[in-house]
Backbone as ProteinMPNN parsed JSONL, in Angstrom:
{"seq_chain_A": "MEHLTNRQAADAVRDRLAWKYALSLELIDTGFDHTVLSEFRARLVAGNAEQRLLDLLLQRCREGGWLKAGGRQRTDSTHVLAKIRALNRTLCVAQTMVYALNVLAEVAPEWILAHVPAEWVERYGERLFHERLPKEEEERKQYANQVGADGWMLLDAL", "coords_chain_A": {"N_chain_A": [[93.834, 126.485, 129.482], [93.207, 123.854, 130.278], [95.367, 123.325, 131.85], [97.76, 121.811, 131.428], [101.2, 120.554, 130.813], [103.954, 121.72, 128.666], [104.671, 119.304, 127.384], [102.482, 117.567, 127.498], [100.395, 118.959, 126.588], [101.431, 118.866, 123.742], [101.206, 116.116, 123.326], [98.424, 116.023, 123.366], [97.707, 117.69, 121.133], [98.606, 115.643, 119.297], [96.795, 113.465, 119.787], [94.424, 114.411, 119.923], [91.048, 115.214, 118.565], [89.749, 117.499, 119.044], [91.747, 119.302, 119.45], [93.475, 119.578, 117.012], [91.408, 120.262, 115.737], [90.905, 122.902, 116.647], [93.52, 124.0, 116.294], [93.839, 124.39, 113.408], [94.891, 122.234, 112.241], [95.423, 119.712, 110.16], [93.923, 116.449, 110.193], [95.749, 114.087, 109.788], [98.128, 115.499, 110.85], [100.887, 115.012, 112.486], [101.95, 116.773, 114.469], [103.873, 118.369, 117.079], [107.062, 118.554, 118.565], [107.61, 118.667, 122.17], [108.994, 121.187, 122.986], [108.744, 122.671, 121.247], [107.104, 124.805, 122.189], [108.002, 126.379, 124.586], [109.959, 127.459, 123.349], [108.594, 128.827, 121.459], [107.386, 130.829, 123.413], [109.384, 132.043, 124.37], [110.432, 133.534, 122.322], [108.252, 135.163, 121.438], [108.26, 136.792, 123.961], [110.59, 137.954, 123.898], [110.389, 139.439, 121.473], [108.802, 141.269, 122.543], [105.947, 140.818, 121.882], [103.631, 139.997, 122.972], [101.307, 141.518, 123.623], [100.188, 142.124, 120.968], [99.541, 139.476, 119.95], [97.725, 138.966, 121.888], [95.989, 140.709, 121.426], [95.156, 140.223, 118.724], [93.899, 137.852, 119.251], [91.608, 138.526, 120.608], [90.749, 139.574, 118.631], [90.064, 137.919, 116.746], [88.385, 136.397, 118.22], [86.117, 137.952, 118.505], [85.29, 138.302, 115.713], [84.628, 135.63, 115.771], [82.299, 135.981, 116.846], [82.193, 135.259, 119.316], [82.996, 137.213, 121.736], [81.465, 139.824, 122.546], [80.781, 143.052, 120.823], [81.935, 146.007, 122.443], [82.329, 144.943, 124.78], [83.541, 144.392, 128.006], [86.396, 143.534, 127.9], [89.759, 144.255, 128.113], [92.865, 144.813, 126.757], [95.101, 146.478, 127.967], [95.172, 146.453, 130.717], [96.57, 147.145, 133.33], [96.466, 146.202, 135.828], [96.247, 143.333, 135.411], [98.536, 142.943, 134.031], [100.067, 143.569, 136.046], [99.674, 141.493, 137.944], [100.02, 139.365, 136.629], [102.869, 139.351, 136.235], [104.043, 139.296, 139.011], [103.105, 136.551, 139.591], [104.508, 135.259, 137.899], [107.139, 135.904, 138.886], [106.923, 134.867, 141.749], [106.381, 132.258, 141.202], [109.22, 131.821, 139.542], [111.167, 132.329, 141.638], [110.504, 130.215, 143.36], [110.607, 128.052, 141.908], [113.465, 128.271, 141.327], [114.775, 127.393, 143.922], [113.71, 124.813, 144.189], [115.256, 123.821, 142.037], [117.999, 124.186, 143.338], [117.978, 123.384, 145.405], [117.468, 120.482, 143.979], [120.026, 119.685, 142.801], [121.704, 120.058, 144.805], [120.918, 117.953, 146.365], [121.905, 115.784, 144.667], [124.826, 116.29, 144.831], [125.602, 116.347, 147.277], [123.993, 114.775, 149.245], [123.956, 114.087, 152.135], [124.761, 116.287, 153.407], [122.678, 117.715, 152.456], [120.574, 116.149, 153.996], [121.289, 116.609, 156.924], [120.809, 119.669, 157.101], [118.712, 120.606, 155.837], [115.274, 121.313, 156.562], [112.586, 119.036, 157.163], [110.029, 119.847, 156.492], [110.165, 121.16, 153.85], [110.249, 119.175, 151.959], [107.675, 118.985, 151.419], [106.951, 121.126, 150.512], [108.668, 121.843, 148.318], [109.372, 119.422, 146.737], [108.357, 118.664, 144.304], [108.194, 119.581, 140.949], [107.43, 123.196, 140.421], [104.364, 124.927, 139.155], [101.951, 126.948, 137.932], [99.403, 126.684, 138.576], [99.976, 125.113, 141.212], [100.421, 127.364, 142.889], [99.082, 129.399, 145.561], [95.766, 130.348, 145.656], [94.563, 132.585, 146.533], [95.272, 136.037, 146.984], [96.672, 136.835, 149.481], [97.581, 134.676, 150.376], [99.344, 133.882, 148.749], [101.133, 135.764, 148.781], [102.091, 135.467, 151.435], [103.262, 132.908, 150.938], [105.297, 133.687, 149.054], [107.059, 135.168, 150.855], [107.559, 132.956, 152.652], [109.288, 131.191, 150.842], [111.111, 133.124, 150.241], [112.27, 133.464, 152.825], [113.166, 130.869, 153.202], [114.965, 130.886, 151.452], [116.91, 132.46, 152.143], [117.576, 130.852, 154.529], [118.43, 128.885, 153.395], [120.865, 129.877, 152.198], [122.155, 130.767, 154.139], [122.88, 128.477, 155.729], [124.536, 127.33, 153.769]], "CA_chain_A": [[92.559, 126.099, 130.099], [93.252, 122.572, 130.644], [96.489, 123.387, 133.036], [98.898, 121.132, 130.806], [102.22, 120.946, 130.897], [104.236, 121.796, 127.359], [104.488, 118.02, 127.042], [101.022, 117.159, 127.759], [99.535, 120.218, 125.102], [101.724, 118.644, 122.406], [100.706, 115.282, 123.041], [96.981, 116.759, 123.193], [97.617, 118.029, 119.446], [98.793, 114.644, 118.479], [95.657, 112.52, 120.411], [92.873, 114.598, 120.237], [90.569, 116.239, 116.99], [89.524, 118.746, 119.26], [92.752, 120.267, 119.28], [93.837, 119.694, 116.032], [90.25, 121.326, 114.811], [91.35, 124.517, 117.342], [94.826, 124.748, 115.961], [93.459, 124.455, 112.211], [95.628, 120.928, 111.681], [95.233, 118.664, 109.157], [93.434, 115.285, 111.081], [96.887, 113.376, 109.518], [99.008, 115.762, 111.309], [101.797, 114.395, 113.265], [101.774, 117.349, 115.839], [105.209, 119.049, 117.486], [107.833, 118.315, 119.683], [106.895, 119.805, 123.374], [110.174, 122.169, 123.355], [108.58, 124.1, 120.511], [106.082, 125.642, 123.092], [108.784, 127.144, 125.068], [110.795, 128.333, 122.352], [107.578, 129.98, 121.012], [106.928, 131.596, 124.726], [110.409, 132.924, 124.541], [110.265, 134.435, 120.911], [107.211, 136.199, 121.832], [108.248, 137.516, 125.155], [112.121, 138.658, 123.396], [109.925, 140.323, 120.664], [107.583, 142.025, 123.133], [105.002, 140.731, 120.923], [102.642, 139.741, 123.939], [100.291, 142.507, 123.448], [99.952, 142.016, 119.396], [99.101, 138.208, 120.25], [96.398, 139.037, 122.522], [95.003, 141.793, 120.314], [94.791, 139.004, 117.225], [93.191, 136.556, 119.889], [90.5, 139.035, 120.698], [89.978, 140.132, 117.232], [89.357, 136.876, 116.428], [87.216, 136.054, 119.01], [85.207, 138.985, 117.999], [84.922, 137.956, 114.528], [83.908, 134.543, 115.609], [80.818, 135.925, 117.733], [82.619, 134.747, 120.831], [82.999, 138.336, 122.357], [80.536, 141.111, 122.119], [81.688, 144.557, 120.816], [81.783, 146.91, 123.222], [82.407, 144.626, 126.033], [84.922, 144.868, 128.878], [87.95, 143.035, 127.437], [90.821, 145.118, 128.072], [94.118, 144.52, 126.722], [96.07, 146.943, 128.477], [94.74, 146.306, 131.873], [97.819, 146.991, 134.176], [96.445, 145.333, 136.949], [96.526, 142.309, 135.227], [99.869, 142.433, 134.056], [100.913, 143.41, 137.486], [99.391, 140.33, 138.747], [100.801, 138.148, 135.753], [104.362, 139.792, 136.395], [104.07, 139.079, 140.286], [102.878, 135.427, 139.949], [105.707, 134.761, 137.307], [108.458, 136.305, 139.861], [107.07, 133.712, 142.629], [106.844, 130.964, 140.352], [110.568, 131.42, 139.092], [111.919, 132.084, 142.617], [109.865, 129.035, 144.04], [111.614, 127.148, 140.84], [114.924, 127.956, 141.619], [114.784, 126.8, 145.015], [113.195, 123.393, 143.821], [116.394, 123.356, 141.264], [119.243, 124.392, 144.006], [117.883, 121.626, 146.322], [117.641, 118.785, 143.37], [120.916, 119.727, 143.005], [122.298, 119.931, 146.388], [120.835, 116.628, 146.827], [122.52, 115.124, 144.027], [126.111, 116.212, 144.899], [125.744, 116.415, 148.822], [122.615, 114.041, 149.76], [124.392, 114.067, 153.487], [124.128, 117.813, 153.656], [120.959, 117.987, 152.813], [119.374, 115.206, 154.918], [121.569, 117.439, 157.734], [120.485, 120.678, 157.011], [117.388, 121.056, 155.296], [114.032, 120.949, 157.167], [111.62, 117.925, 156.666], [108.513, 120.579, 155.437], [110.52, 121.433, 152.457], [109.879, 118.362, 151.025], [106.597, 118.929, 150.509], [107.311, 122.458, 149.656], [109.772, 122.025, 147.057], [109.154, 118.044, 146.51], [107.904, 118.681, 143.004], [107.942, 121.053, 140.167], [105.792, 124.065, 140.448], [103.517, 125.099, 138.181], [101.023, 128.255, 138.458], [98.031, 126.024, 139.376], [100.165, 125.017, 142.635], [100.618, 128.245, 143.675], [98.342, 129.526, 146.512], [94.992, 131.16, 144.892], [94.437, 133.597, 146.97], [96.551, 137.004, 146.811], [97.571, 137.146, 150.86], [98.239, 133.451, 150.51], [100.349, 134.15, 147.694], [102.356, 137.087, 149.568], [102.913, 134.749, 152.525], [104.117, 131.815, 150.259], [106.565, 134.163, 148.421], [107.697, 135.494, 151.927], [107.963, 131.59, 153.001], [110.013, 130.889, 149.562], [112.131, 134.074, 150.721], [113.082, 133.085, 154.28], [113.92, 129.442, 153.234], [116.191, 130.978, 150.618], [117.972, 132.736, 153.108], [118.12, 129.863, 155.42], [119.718, 128.046, 152.765], [122.214, 130.504, 151.854], [123.253, 130.731, 155.217], [123.398, 127.076, 155.859], [125.695, 127.234, 152.808]], "C_chain_A": [[92.617, 124.899, 130.662], [94.67, 122.047, 131.957], [97.415, 122.182, 132.349], [100.231, 121.769, 130.517], [102.471, 120.978, 129.209], [104.345, 120.384, 126.63], [103.285, 117.489, 126.899], [100.195, 117.789, 126.336], [100.218, 119.29, 124.009], [101.068, 117.147, 122.053], [98.947, 115.093, 122.746], [96.719, 116.619, 121.725], [97.746, 116.797, 118.674], [97.595, 113.815, 118.479], [94.484, 112.847, 120.164], [92.298, 115.504, 119.204], [90.461, 117.286, 117.334], [90.61, 120.104, 119.047], [93.42, 120.464, 118.117], [92.719, 120.663, 115.437], [90.893, 122.818, 115.313], [92.449, 125.227, 116.711], [94.747, 124.694, 114.204], [94.677, 123.219, 111.458], [94.948, 120.049, 111.04], [94.802, 117.031, 110.237], [95.004, 114.343, 111.14], [97.944, 114.429, 110.173], [99.635, 115.426, 112.524], [101.75, 115.124, 114.917], [103.437, 117.716, 115.718], [106.017, 118.449, 118.611], [107.182, 119.623, 120.91], [107.722, 121.403, 123.619], [109.631, 123.447, 122.235], [107.679, 125.472, 121.317], [106.978, 126.525, 123.947], [109.324, 128.135, 124.415], [109.954, 129.586, 121.891], [107.531, 131.296, 122.153], [108.531, 132.621, 124.453], [110.661, 133.62, 123.414], [109.393, 135.571, 121.031], [107.489, 137.297, 122.827], [109.923, 138.753, 124.296], [111.325, 139.417, 122.202], [108.654, 141.369, 121.306], [106.377, 142.019, 122.237], [103.641, 140.048, 121.687], [101.188, 140.165, 123.334], [99.496, 142.181, 121.978], [99.153, 140.531, 119.61], [97.69, 138.069, 120.935], [95.481, 139.853, 121.867], [94.408, 141.12, 119.143], [93.811, 138.091, 118.225], [91.707, 137.182, 119.722], [89.859, 139.417, 119.717], [89.25, 139.242, 116.661], [88.143, 136.36, 116.619], [86.03, 136.799, 119.049], [84.104, 138.56, 116.83], [84.126, 136.472, 114.462], [82.462, 134.602, 116.361], [81.019, 135.61, 119.203], [82.758, 135.979, 122.237], [82.067, 139.379, 121.989], [81.392, 142.496, 121.927], [81.234, 145.649, 121.785], [81.693, 146.283, 124.574], [83.615, 144.932, 126.716], [85.944, 144.093, 128.64], [88.892, 144.165, 127.524], [92.152, 144.328, 127.858], [95.44, 145.042, 127.335], [95.872, 147.344, 130.094], [96.372, 146.277, 132.934], [97.712, 146.503, 135.448], [96.455, 143.842, 136.442], [97.451, 141.838, 134.639], [100.442, 142.426, 135.085], [100.525, 141.931, 138.193], [99.937, 139.088, 138.115], [102.55, 138.302, 136.29], [104.505, 139.056, 138.071], [104.034, 137.152, 140.183], [104.136, 134.661, 138.983], [106.787, 135.089, 138.09], [108.415, 135.091, 140.988], [107.347, 132.832, 142.442], [108.483, 130.787, 139.994], [111.266, 131.467, 140.218], [111.755, 130.747, 143.246], [111.082, 128.019, 143.357], [113.239, 127.236, 141.214], [115.263, 127.488, 142.897], [114.672, 125.336, 144.846], [115.016, 122.949, 142.984], [117.543, 123.36, 142.135], [118.809, 123.036, 145.006], [117.922, 120.638, 145.697], [119.093, 118.915, 143.474], [121.856, 119.439, 143.883], [122.319, 118.399, 146.745], [120.934, 115.333, 146.075], [123.935, 114.974, 144.255], [126.282, 116.169, 146.341], [124.558, 116.019, 149.44], [122.968, 114.461, 151.443], [124.013, 115.323, 154.221], [122.914, 118.275, 153.678], [120.285, 117.499, 154.167], [120.188, 116.177, 156.325], [120.965, 118.734, 158.133], [119.224, 121.617, 156.721], [116.077, 120.309, 156.14], [113.285, 119.942, 156.527], [110.462, 118.666, 155.845], [108.834, 120.896, 153.969], [110.443, 120.613, 151.516], [108.892, 118.468, 150.261], [106.659, 119.96, 150.005], [107.862, 122.596, 148.609], [109.924, 120.719, 146.395], [109.344, 118.002, 145.158], [108.035, 119.797, 142.222], [107.041, 121.918, 140.266], [105.353, 124.146, 139.186], [102.578, 126.235, 138.687], [100.047, 127.812, 139.115], [98.56, 125.488, 140.715], [100.356, 125.969, 143.57], [99.207, 128.713, 144.353], [97.224, 130.562, 145.351], [94.505, 132.68, 145.124], [95.488, 134.878, 146.884], [97.237, 136.844, 148.195], [98.207, 135.917, 150.786], [99.436, 133.466, 150.102], [101.682, 134.765, 147.975], [103.004, 136.02, 150.565], [103.664, 133.367, 151.71], [105.519, 132.536, 149.536], [107.374, 134.59, 149.359], [108.357, 134.282, 152.563], [109.454, 131.189, 151.972], [111.417, 131.969, 149.932], [112.872, 133.715, 151.741], [114.019, 131.98, 153.872], [114.86, 129.633, 152.19], [117.741, 131.443, 151.676], [118.512, 132.091, 153.935], [118.798, 129.092, 154.786], [120.946, 128.68, 152.517], [123.143, 130.462, 153.353], [123.663, 129.466, 156.013], [124.59, 126.909, 155.055], [126.883, 127.643, 152.916]], "O_chain_A": [[91.991, 124.822, 131.719], [94.864, 121.019, 132.605], [97.834, 121.494, 133.28], [100.476, 122.919, 130.153], [101.639, 120.498, 128.439], [104.135, 120.301, 125.42], [103.158, 116.808, 125.882], [99.617, 117.217, 125.411], [99.368, 118.874, 123.222], [100.551, 116.875, 120.969], [98.404, 114.219, 122.07], [95.934, 115.86, 121.157], [97.192, 116.693, 117.58], [97.212, 113.38, 117.392], [93.536, 112.063, 120.12], [92.931, 116.518, 118.909], [90.796, 118.229, 116.617], [90.449, 121.272, 118.694], [94.034, 121.528, 118.039], [93.005, 121.664, 114.78], [91.288, 123.687, 114.535], [92.551, 126.441, 116.534], [95.812, 125.028, 113.685], [95.187, 123.367, 110.347], [93.851, 119.652, 111.433], [95.677, 116.69, 111.033], [95.438, 113.938, 112.219], [99.042, 113.967, 109.863], [99.01, 115.523, 113.581], [101.616, 114.585, 116.016], [104.144, 117.499, 114.734], [105.451, 117.863, 119.534], [106.657, 120.729, 120.784], [107.285, 122.403, 124.187], [109.91, 124.645, 122.265], [107.664, 126.675, 121.058], [106.53, 127.671, 123.984], [109.28, 129.337, 124.677], [110.262, 130.777, 121.874], [107.62, 132.481, 121.831], [108.518, 133.85, 124.388], [111.326, 134.618, 123.691], [109.714, 136.733, 120.778], [107.107, 138.459, 122.681], [110.046, 139.978, 124.281], [112.025, 140.402, 121.97], [107.833, 142.028, 120.669], [105.845, 143.068, 121.872], [102.708, 139.623, 121.007], [100.301, 139.495, 122.805], [98.276, 142.013, 121.956], [97.951, 140.602, 119.357], [96.784, 137.293, 120.629], [94.274, 139.62, 121.808], [93.316, 141.425, 118.665], [92.829, 137.631, 117.643], [90.817, 136.694, 119.027], [88.645, 139.62, 119.708], [88.141, 139.422, 116.157], [87.23, 136.008, 115.872], [85.005, 136.359, 119.57], [82.876, 138.477, 116.822], [83.33, 136.115, 113.593], [81.677, 133.662, 116.486], [80.166, 135.696, 120.087], [82.645, 135.686, 123.427], [82.091, 139.697, 120.8], [82.332, 142.911, 122.605], [80.075, 146.062, 121.757], [81.106, 146.874, 125.481], [84.554, 145.566, 126.234], [86.58, 144.02, 129.691], [88.602, 145.117, 126.801], [92.508, 143.399, 128.583], [96.522, 144.455, 127.328], [96.344, 148.363, 130.601], [97.059, 145.265, 133.072], [98.7, 146.361, 136.168], [96.748, 143.064, 137.35], [97.571, 140.621, 134.506], [101.273, 141.557, 135.35], [101.303, 141.426, 139.003], [100.25, 138.055, 138.708], [103.244, 137.353, 136.655], [105.287, 138.106, 138.094], [104.949, 136.525, 140.716], [104.628, 133.594, 139.35], [107.664, 134.25, 137.883], [109.413, 134.414, 141.236], [108.256, 132.235, 143.017], [108.993, 129.679, 140.157], [112.206, 130.672, 140.177], [112.751, 130.147, 143.65], [112.033, 127.452, 143.895], [114.005, 126.28, 141.331], [116.42, 127.068, 142.878], [115.539, 124.628, 145.359], [115.742, 122.017, 143.331], [118.332, 122.474, 141.808], [119.388, 121.96, 145.157], [118.311, 119.637, 146.298], [119.555, 118.177, 144.344], [122.751, 118.615, 143.697], [123.25, 117.745, 147.214], [120.453, 114.243, 146.381], [124.467, 113.888, 144.024], [127.442, 115.867, 146.621], [124.012, 116.831, 150.187], [122.142, 115.202, 151.975], [123.29, 115.473, 155.206], [122.264, 118.942, 154.483], [119.707, 118.125, 155.056], [119.221, 116.588, 156.966], [120.631, 118.948, 159.298], [118.864, 122.73, 157.103], [115.925, 119.099, 156.311], [113.308, 119.935, 155.296], [110.018, 118.239, 154.779], [108.002, 120.903, 153.061], [110.52, 120.967, 150.34], [108.818, 118.263, 149.05], [106.407, 119.932, 148.8], [107.551, 123.535, 147.876], [110.639, 120.762, 145.394], [110.324, 117.417, 144.696], [108.0, 120.924, 142.716], [105.856, 121.587, 140.218], [105.85, 123.548, 138.232], [102.486, 126.393, 139.904], [99.696, 128.351, 140.164], [97.658, 125.336, 141.538], [100.459, 125.743, 144.775], [98.187, 128.424, 143.727], [97.666, 131.303, 144.473], [94.2, 133.58, 144.342], [96.657, 134.547, 146.685], [98.459, 136.706, 148.126], [99.397, 135.905, 151.1], [100.442, 133.18, 150.753], [102.825, 134.481, 147.617], [104.202, 135.739, 150.539], [104.746, 132.981, 152.152], [106.61, 131.967, 149.506], [108.56, 134.535, 149.036], [109.507, 134.377, 152.992], [110.54, 130.941, 152.497], [112.577, 131.56, 149.873], [114.094, 133.634, 151.623], [115.237, 131.98, 154.048], [115.603, 128.691, 151.916], [118.889, 131.03, 151.842], [119.66, 132.333, 154.306], [119.752, 128.521, 155.315], [122.012, 128.071, 152.615], [124.332, 130.221, 153.562], [124.608, 129.431, 156.801], [125.6, 126.403, 155.545], [127.685, 127.46, 152.0]]}, "name": "protein", "num_of_chains": 1, "seq": "MEHLTNRQAADAVRDRLAWKYALSLELIDTGFDHTVLSEFRARLVAGNAEQRLLDLLLQRCREGGWLKAGGRQRTDSTHVLAKIRALNRTLCVAQTMVYALNVLAEVAPEWILAHVPAEWVERYGERLFHERLPKEEEERKQYANQVGADGWMLLDAL"}
């Protein structure tokens, strides 16, 4: 909800009482290394346990009175899963472009200056996160198409 990176979330657990309370940690708990979050996500996906985690979260929210029984919380909504999958694919492809350009900038800086359009600096200049993707679906499609076209342009130049 706070749009934090793994490192920022790990710092928040160490520094903020609300996070310790939410995670049922002792006040003296020193927290954890930020890499634990990505490892947890990888294990969750590898074990196909995302649905179980969501179901457990919804159950606890109902028990806590935060969700009303018979409400419209659905855990099997294919349209939600499809949107998440599309966002993730777009983000992965865009991050691949960022990575490729960063590597090229290290190994062949002159080549990059000669072959990469200036507008790519703004588009791929910093690491991408879900929050930086366009919010509207049509804009996201345009962005994904642009990243694909840029990728083909880069491959042609290489």
